[in-house]
Amino acid sequence: MAGILVLGYGNPGRGDDGLGPALAEAIAQRDFEDVRVVTAFQLGVEDACALKDYGAAVFVDAAVEGPEPFFFREVGPGDPASFTSHSVSPAGLVGLARDLFGARTRAFVLGIRGYSFDEFGAPISPPAQANLEAALAFLGARLAAGGGAPALAQGAAVAPAG
Amino acid sequence: MATTVTINPVTRIEGHARITLHLGDDHKVHEAYFHVNEFRGFEKFCEGRLYTEMPTITPRICGICPTSHSLASAKACDAIQRLIPTPTGVLLRRLAQAGQMLASHALSFFHLSSPDLLLGFDADPASRNILGLAAKAPEIAVKGVLLRKLGQEVSERLTGKKIHVLGMVPGGMAFPLSEEDRAALLAQLPAALETCQMALGILKGYIDSHRDMVASFAMFESPYLGTVGPEGALDFYDGWLRWVDADGGVLAEVPPQRYREFIAERSMDFTYLKYPYFKPLGFEKGFYQVGPLGRVNAATRMSTPLAQAEFREFRSLNGGRPVHGAFFHHYARLIEMLYCVEELKRLLDDPGITSTDVQARGHRNALEGIGHTEAPRGTLFHHYHVDDTGVLTRVNLLIATGQNNPAMNRAVLEVAKQYVDGERITEGALNRVEHAIRCYDPCLSCSTHALGSMPIDMSLYSASGEELDRARRS
C-alpha cells in the first residue's frame, strides 16, 4: 500500500499527446524504489483495480490548456468524473477504485502543457519537450526524496499553479 | 492564489457528434442528421512508409480496438507476402481478437449502456454512469470491471503491453504464449462466463419489462453484413462476407478480397463520414448494418454451445428471421460476449497454443494486399498498395463505424420522431437520442481519425430553417 504508481498516458503517435508516456518512460529508467511505472494509450475502468495496491498514484498527461510548463495537483472531490468509450478521468478512476475496491489511494495529476496534437506521426514539439524536461525534473526530485503521498501532496502545494 | 484549471479532458481531442433535427410544416420531425465535423488523414500519413510497419502503426488509430486494426493490417501484409500464417500464429491472433472483443463489449454494456437500463433513461446524467451504477449495484459494477480487465489482460499477456499491441506481424505473431500465462487466463474463465450470463439475464429482464419501448426504439429494417465461417458460423477472425436482407435471405456471400465489388461509398455534404452502401441494391436501398447485430443476423449459427443456445432464443424473437431495432445491438453484443469467453476456453485448451512456432516468414510477393477482420463495431478492411520496394503508395481503411453511419442517422431520425414533440428538445428526448447512438457504440476516433470522446450537441430547426432549440451533453 505504500508504493507509488506513475501512470503516463496518451498517444505517442500524435505529437504532444505522447508527453505522458514519454515522462513515464523516463521515470521508469531511473528505477526508483517502490515506484511502479505504467504507460497506456488512455485510462480504462480496469485501471481502478490496480489503484488499490498503491498509497499514491500520479496520472501524467498532456494538457491542452493551463499553466506552463506543467501543473501538479491532487485529485479532489470536486473534479469531474467522466466516463466515455474512449476515456475515463483520473477522478472517475479514483471514485471507482474507492467505491468498488475500497481503495484509499491519494491521486495526483501532472499535466504537462502541450501545443500540437493534430498530426499523426509528429514528434513532441520543441516547446512541449522543454515542458517535459521541467516536469521530469520536478517529479524525479519528489520521487527521489521519498516520503510517499504526503511528500507528493506537499509538492502539489509548491508546484506551478494548477 | 491557485487558478482553476480544467483537467478534463486534459489531452483528448474530441470527436464531436452534432445532431440536427428538422421539423416539417406540420411541426413534426422530418429529417435528422448525425454530423461528424472532424477529419484526420491517417491514410495519407501511412503512404510512403514500409508496409511491414503498418501492424505497429495502425493500433495507434484508436485505443479501443487496436487489436482489430493490427490484425487487419497483419492480414493485409500476409496477402502482400502471399504468406500463410503458422497454425499457432492463427490461434494466438484469434486469442488476441477474442480478448479485445470481450474487453470492448464489456465496456460498452457495463459501463456505458447498463447505467441507462439499470438507473433509467431519465436519471440525472451526472450520475447515469458507472459511478452511479457502483452506488446502486456494486456487485454488477465490480463484475463488469473484472470482465473488461480479463479482456485487456489477454493482450497484456500476449504482448506485454495493454494498448499498443505489438504482437501482430506478417505470418503470425511475434511472441509465443507461456504455459503460465495460459493457466492464468484459463483460471479466470468460469467467473467470466457467469458474468456474461448475468449480463444476458439483466438485458432479457429489461426487455421483458419494457416490451413496447424495446420493440419501437429506433425500429427499422435493413440488410446486415457479417463474416461467416464454415456452415455460416459467426467468425470474428476470418471467413467470407455475407450480406442478408431484412428477411434473412442471402444477398451475397463472397471472399473479403472482393469487397469493392459490393461496397460503394458516397460523400455527404453534412458529415465527414462517408455513406457506404451495398452496391447491388444502390444508394437508396443499400445501407446495411454491421457490428454485433449485423454479425448475429447474418450468421446461421454460433460455433460454441452456450452462445448457440442464446442465438436460437434471440432469433426466435422474430421467427428465425433477423431481429430488427437498434436496441437489439445490445442483445447481440452480449451473445457475442458469451461466445468470446467460450472461444477463449477453446483456444486456450488447444495444445498448439503454446507452441513457439508462431511466425512464418516471407517477403514482398505482391503489390496489393487486402486484410479483413471483425472489429467490435463491425467489419474492418485494410487495403494496401505498395511499390516493388514495399513502400506504401495507397492505403484505404474501411471502418465499421463508417459503415453503420447511415443506420445511425436512421436510428436518430426514428427516435427523434418518437420523442421530440413541439419546438423544444426535452431532457428525455436528448437521453434517448444519446442512447440510440450508444446502441451502435460508435468509435469516432476510428471513423474520423480523431481521438476523443463523444459529446453530443443537438439542434432543432423549424421548416424555415430557424434554430428553435439547442441542447448539449458533454
XYZ file of C-alpha atoms in Angstrom, chain A residues 9-14 17 21 25 36 38-50 61-67 71 73 75 79-87 89-92 95-96 98-101 109 111 117-122 161-162, chain B residues 1-13 40-42 45 49 59-64 107 111-112 126 129-131 134-135 137-139 141-142 144-146 148-149 152 156 161-164 377 441-446 449-454:
124
model
C -0.999 8.037 -20.780
C -1.548 9.438 -24.244
C -0.862 8.576 -27.851
C 2.829 8.766 -28.773
C 1.750 8.684 -32.388
C 0.134 12.068 -32.136
C -0.228 13.734 -26.792
C 4.108 8.122 -21.817
C 9.272 6.002 -19.587
C 5.808 1.255 -10.461
C 2.804 2.075 -16.406
C 2.189 3.595 -19.823
C -1.115 3.439 -21.634
C -2.878 4.883 -24.611
C -5.668 6.061 -22.343
C -7.146 5.324 -18.946
C -9.647 2.494 -18.693
C -12.073 1.441 -15.983
C -9.960 -1.651 -15.333
C -7.164 0.583 -14.046
C -9.326 1.056 -10.945
C -8.321 -2.460 -9.867
C -4.642 -1.540 -9.791
C -0.974 13.505 -19.133
C -0.538 16.229 -21.708
C -2.591 19.372 -21.107
C -4.196 21.298 -23.933
C -4.548 24.347 -21.724
C -3.343 25.665 -18.388
C -0.043 26.842 -16.981
C 0.725 21.789 -13.256
C -2.342 18.951 -8.200
C -7.288 14.938 -7.456
C -13.022 17.126 -10.084
C -15.240 15.827 -12.880
C -15.646 12.051 -13.039
C -16.279 11.412 -16.706
C -16.710 8.090 -18.492
C -16.877 7.584 -22.222
C -15.892 4.753 -24.513
C -12.547 6.407 -25.044
C -11.546 7.946 -21.784
C -10.931 10.874 -15.969
C -8.475 10.380 -13.086
C -11.229 11.455 -10.686
C -13.529 8.846 -12.208
C -14.002 7.181 -7.397
C -14.405 3.718 -8.889
C -12.823 3.737 -3.794
C -16.412 2.579 -4.313
C -15.735 -0.836 -5.810
C -12.437 -1.919 -4.302
C -2.378 14.803 -11.809
C -0.452 17.907 -16.571
C -1.932 17.318 -31.169
C -3.335 17.097 -34.646
C -0.783 15.432 -36.834
C -0.244 11.690 -36.884
C 3.379 10.691 -36.572
C 4.620 14.083 -35.412
C -0.242 26.977 -10.154
C -2.747 24.355 -11.188
C -3.595 32.042 -5.293
C -4.101 28.954 -7.413
C -6.130 29.339 -10.559
C -8.625 26.718 -11.563
C -7.604 24.538 -14.453
C -9.938 22.263 -16.283
C -8.228 18.898 -16.389
C -10.966 17.004 -18.104
C -10.404 16.414 -20.908
C -6.723 17.038 -20.391
C -5.456 15.864 -23.711
C -8.294 14.401 -25.632
C -9.120 15.953 -28.947
C -7.698 13.393 -39.858
C -5.865 11.897 -42.791
C -4.498 8.709 -41.350
C 0.138 9.619 -43.102
C 6.098 4.039 -45.200
C -3.152 0.344 -33.487
C -2.467 3.980 -32.744
C -5.580 4.977 -34.643
C -7.593 4.063 -31.594
C -7.148 2.714 -28.082
C -10.434 0.851 -28.096
C -17.042 -1.705 -21.595
C -20.020 0.993 -18.272
C -21.849 2.856 -20.984
C -24.358 13.325 -13.808
C -22.666 6.324 -15.396
C -20.520 3.599 -13.918
C -20.099 5.514 -10.639
C -21.374 1.361 -8.466
C -23.506 3.100 -5.866
C -25.454 -2.169 -7.792
C -21.781 -2.520 -6.809
C -21.689 -6.274 -7.428
C -20.181 -2.889 -11.480
C -17.307 -4.936 -9.994
C -18.166 -5.577 -15.253
C -14.791 -4.082 -14.394
C -13.246 -7.528 -13.893
C -13.167 -5.798 -19.006
C -9.891 -6.371 -17.164
C -7.350 -6.413 -21.565
C -1.140 -7.862 -21.913
C 1.511 -4.172 -23.497
C -2.082 -3.335 -22.875
C -2.944 -0.842 -25.571
C -0.089 -0.607 -28.025
C -18.149 -2.396 -34.012
C -21.174 2.074 -29.768
C -19.634 4.332 -32.415
C -15.947 4.994 -32.482
C -15.427 8.428 -33.940
C -11.705 8.144 -33.387
C -11.522 5.402 -35.968
C -9.320 9.557 -37.344
C -9.599 11.973 -34.429
C -9.088 10.937 -30.865
C -11.789 11.530 -28.446
C -14.939 11.082 -26.534
C -18.293 11.949 -27.921
